[in-house]
mmCIF file of C-alpha atoms in Angstrom:
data_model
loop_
_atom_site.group_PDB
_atom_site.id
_atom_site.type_symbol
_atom_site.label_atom_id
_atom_site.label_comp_id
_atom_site.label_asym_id
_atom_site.label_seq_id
_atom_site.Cartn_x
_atom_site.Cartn_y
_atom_site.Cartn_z
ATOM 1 C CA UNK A 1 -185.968 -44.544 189.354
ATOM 2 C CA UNK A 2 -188.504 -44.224 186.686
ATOM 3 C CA UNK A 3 -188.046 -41.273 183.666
ATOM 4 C CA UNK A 4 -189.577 -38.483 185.455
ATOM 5 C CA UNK A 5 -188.103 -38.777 188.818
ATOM 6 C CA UNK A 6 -184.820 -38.632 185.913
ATOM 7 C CA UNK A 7 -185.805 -36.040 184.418
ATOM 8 C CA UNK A 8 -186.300 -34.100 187.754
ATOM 9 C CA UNK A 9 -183.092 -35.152 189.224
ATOM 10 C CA UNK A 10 -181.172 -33.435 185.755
ATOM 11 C CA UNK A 11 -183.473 -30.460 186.306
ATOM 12 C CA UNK A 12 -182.585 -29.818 189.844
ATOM 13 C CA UNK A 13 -178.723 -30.222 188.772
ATOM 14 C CA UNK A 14 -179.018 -28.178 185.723
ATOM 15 C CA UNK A 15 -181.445 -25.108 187.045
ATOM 16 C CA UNK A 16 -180.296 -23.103 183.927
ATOM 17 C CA UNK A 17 -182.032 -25.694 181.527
ATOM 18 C CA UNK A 18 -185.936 -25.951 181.235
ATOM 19 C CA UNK A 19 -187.257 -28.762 182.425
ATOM 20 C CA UNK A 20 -189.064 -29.365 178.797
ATOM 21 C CA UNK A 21 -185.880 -29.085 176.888
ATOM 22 C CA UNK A 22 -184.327 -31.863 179.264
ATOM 23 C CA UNK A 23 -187.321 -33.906 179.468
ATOM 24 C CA UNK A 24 -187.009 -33.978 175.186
ATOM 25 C CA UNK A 25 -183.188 -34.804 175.382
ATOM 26 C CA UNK A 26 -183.833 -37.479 177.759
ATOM 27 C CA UNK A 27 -186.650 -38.827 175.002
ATOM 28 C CA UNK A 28 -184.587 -38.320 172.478
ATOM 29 C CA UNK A 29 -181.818 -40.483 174.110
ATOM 30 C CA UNK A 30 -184.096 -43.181 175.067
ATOM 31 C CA UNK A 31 -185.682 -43.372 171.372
ATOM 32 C CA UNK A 32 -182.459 -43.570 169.650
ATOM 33 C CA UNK A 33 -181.299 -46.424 171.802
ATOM 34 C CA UNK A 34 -184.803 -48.409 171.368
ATOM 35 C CA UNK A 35 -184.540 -47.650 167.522
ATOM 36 C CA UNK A 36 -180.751 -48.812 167.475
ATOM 37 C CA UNK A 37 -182.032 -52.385 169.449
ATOM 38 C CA UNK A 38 -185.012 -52.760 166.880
ATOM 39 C CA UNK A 39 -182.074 -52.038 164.139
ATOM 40 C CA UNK A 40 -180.101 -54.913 166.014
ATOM 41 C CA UNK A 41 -177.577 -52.909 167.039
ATOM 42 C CA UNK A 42 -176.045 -52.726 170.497
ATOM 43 C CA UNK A 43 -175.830 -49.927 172.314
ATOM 44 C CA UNK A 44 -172.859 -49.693 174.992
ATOM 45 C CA UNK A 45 -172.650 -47.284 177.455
ATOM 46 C CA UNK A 46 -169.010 -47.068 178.638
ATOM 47 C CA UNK A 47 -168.574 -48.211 182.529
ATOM 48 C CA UNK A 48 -172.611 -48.561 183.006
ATOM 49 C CA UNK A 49 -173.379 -51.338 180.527
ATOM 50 C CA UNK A 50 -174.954 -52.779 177.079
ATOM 51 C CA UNK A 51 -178.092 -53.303 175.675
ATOM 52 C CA UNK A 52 -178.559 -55.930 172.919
ATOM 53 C CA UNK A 53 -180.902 -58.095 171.806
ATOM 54 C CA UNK A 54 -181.381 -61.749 171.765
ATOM 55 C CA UNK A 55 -183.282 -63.732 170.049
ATOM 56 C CA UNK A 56 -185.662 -66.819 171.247
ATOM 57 C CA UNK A 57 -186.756 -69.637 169.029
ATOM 58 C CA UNK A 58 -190.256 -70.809 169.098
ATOM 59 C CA UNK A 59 -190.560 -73.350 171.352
ATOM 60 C CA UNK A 60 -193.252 -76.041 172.905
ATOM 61 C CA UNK A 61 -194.771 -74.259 176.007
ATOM 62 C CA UNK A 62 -196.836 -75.632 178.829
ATOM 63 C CA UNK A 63 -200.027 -73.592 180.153
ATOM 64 C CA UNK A 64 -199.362 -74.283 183.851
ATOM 65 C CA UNK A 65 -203.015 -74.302 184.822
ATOM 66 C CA UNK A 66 -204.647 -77.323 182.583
ATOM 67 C CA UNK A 67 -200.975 -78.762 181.315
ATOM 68 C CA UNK A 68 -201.936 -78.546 177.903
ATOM 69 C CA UNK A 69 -199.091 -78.156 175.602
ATOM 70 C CA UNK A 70 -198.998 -74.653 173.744
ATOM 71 C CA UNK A 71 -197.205 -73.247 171.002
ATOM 72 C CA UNK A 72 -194.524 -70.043 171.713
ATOM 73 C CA UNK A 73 -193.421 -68.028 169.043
ATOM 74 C CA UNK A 74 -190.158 -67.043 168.582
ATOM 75 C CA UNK A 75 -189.171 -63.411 169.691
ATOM 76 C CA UNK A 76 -186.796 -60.951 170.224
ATOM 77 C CA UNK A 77 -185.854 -59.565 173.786
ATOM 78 C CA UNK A 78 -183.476 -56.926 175.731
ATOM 79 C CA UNK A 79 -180.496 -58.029 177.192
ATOM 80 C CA UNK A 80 -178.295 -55.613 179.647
ATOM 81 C CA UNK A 81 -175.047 -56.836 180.448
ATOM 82 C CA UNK A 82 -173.557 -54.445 183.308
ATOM 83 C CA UNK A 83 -170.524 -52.922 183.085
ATOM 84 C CA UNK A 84 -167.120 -53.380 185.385
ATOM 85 C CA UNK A 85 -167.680 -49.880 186.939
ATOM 86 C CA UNK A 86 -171.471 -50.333 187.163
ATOM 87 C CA UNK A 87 -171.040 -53.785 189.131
ATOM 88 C CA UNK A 88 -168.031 -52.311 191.009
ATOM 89 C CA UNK A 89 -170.408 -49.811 192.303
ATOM 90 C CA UNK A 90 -173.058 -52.325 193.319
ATOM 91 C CA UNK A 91 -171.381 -54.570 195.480
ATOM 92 C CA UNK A 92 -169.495 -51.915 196.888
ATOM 93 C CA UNK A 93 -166.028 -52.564 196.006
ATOM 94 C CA UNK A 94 -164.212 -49.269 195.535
ATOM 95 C CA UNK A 95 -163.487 -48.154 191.756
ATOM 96 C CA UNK A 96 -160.145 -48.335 190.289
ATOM 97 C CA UNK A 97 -158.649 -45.678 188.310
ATOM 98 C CA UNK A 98 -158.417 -47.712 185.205
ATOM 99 C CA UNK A 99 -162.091 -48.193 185.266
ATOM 100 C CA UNK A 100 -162.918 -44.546 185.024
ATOM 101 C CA UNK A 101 -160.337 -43.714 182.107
ATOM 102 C CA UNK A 102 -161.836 -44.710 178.784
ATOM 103 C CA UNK A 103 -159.794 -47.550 176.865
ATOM 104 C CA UNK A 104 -158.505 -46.104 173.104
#
């Protein structure tokens, strides 16, 4: 599903909302969890998953064509960790109570 077939799906189940409005709530969503990861944060979203970020060393590389070694600078990238619901759901094993009631 890409962010416009989203966005469509919400519209279709909300027919009283514009289809702008929801398309800037989904942006709005999206940004503040991309500014939260850039911040180093994590952002967890109960029973679906988490989004954090990891960091990666610069390293020695090899370019695969000529074998000549070649320097890789270190950077940051997204990791998503699923969820128990989320994985539940995926390998089609039925959802327990306790995973739909949030913890305190």
């Amino acid at each position: 599903m890409i962010k416009s077939e989203l966005i469509q799906r919400i519209s279709s189940q909300n027919p009283h909302l514009y289809e702008r409005d929801i398309e800037k709530i989904v942006n709005a969503i999206l940004d503040e969890m991309v500014e939260a990861l850039r911040r180093g944060d994590r952002v967890e979203l109960r029973g679906f998953g988490a989004f954090s970020v990891k960091l990666r060393e610069a390293r020695q590389g090899r370019n695969p064509r000529t074998g000549a070694i070649v320097p890789v600078a270190k950077k940051a990238v997204a990791f998503f960790k699923t969820g128990k619901r989320c994985a539940r759901v995926l390998i089609g094993k039925p959802c327990r109570q306790t995973d739909l009631t949030p913890r305190r």
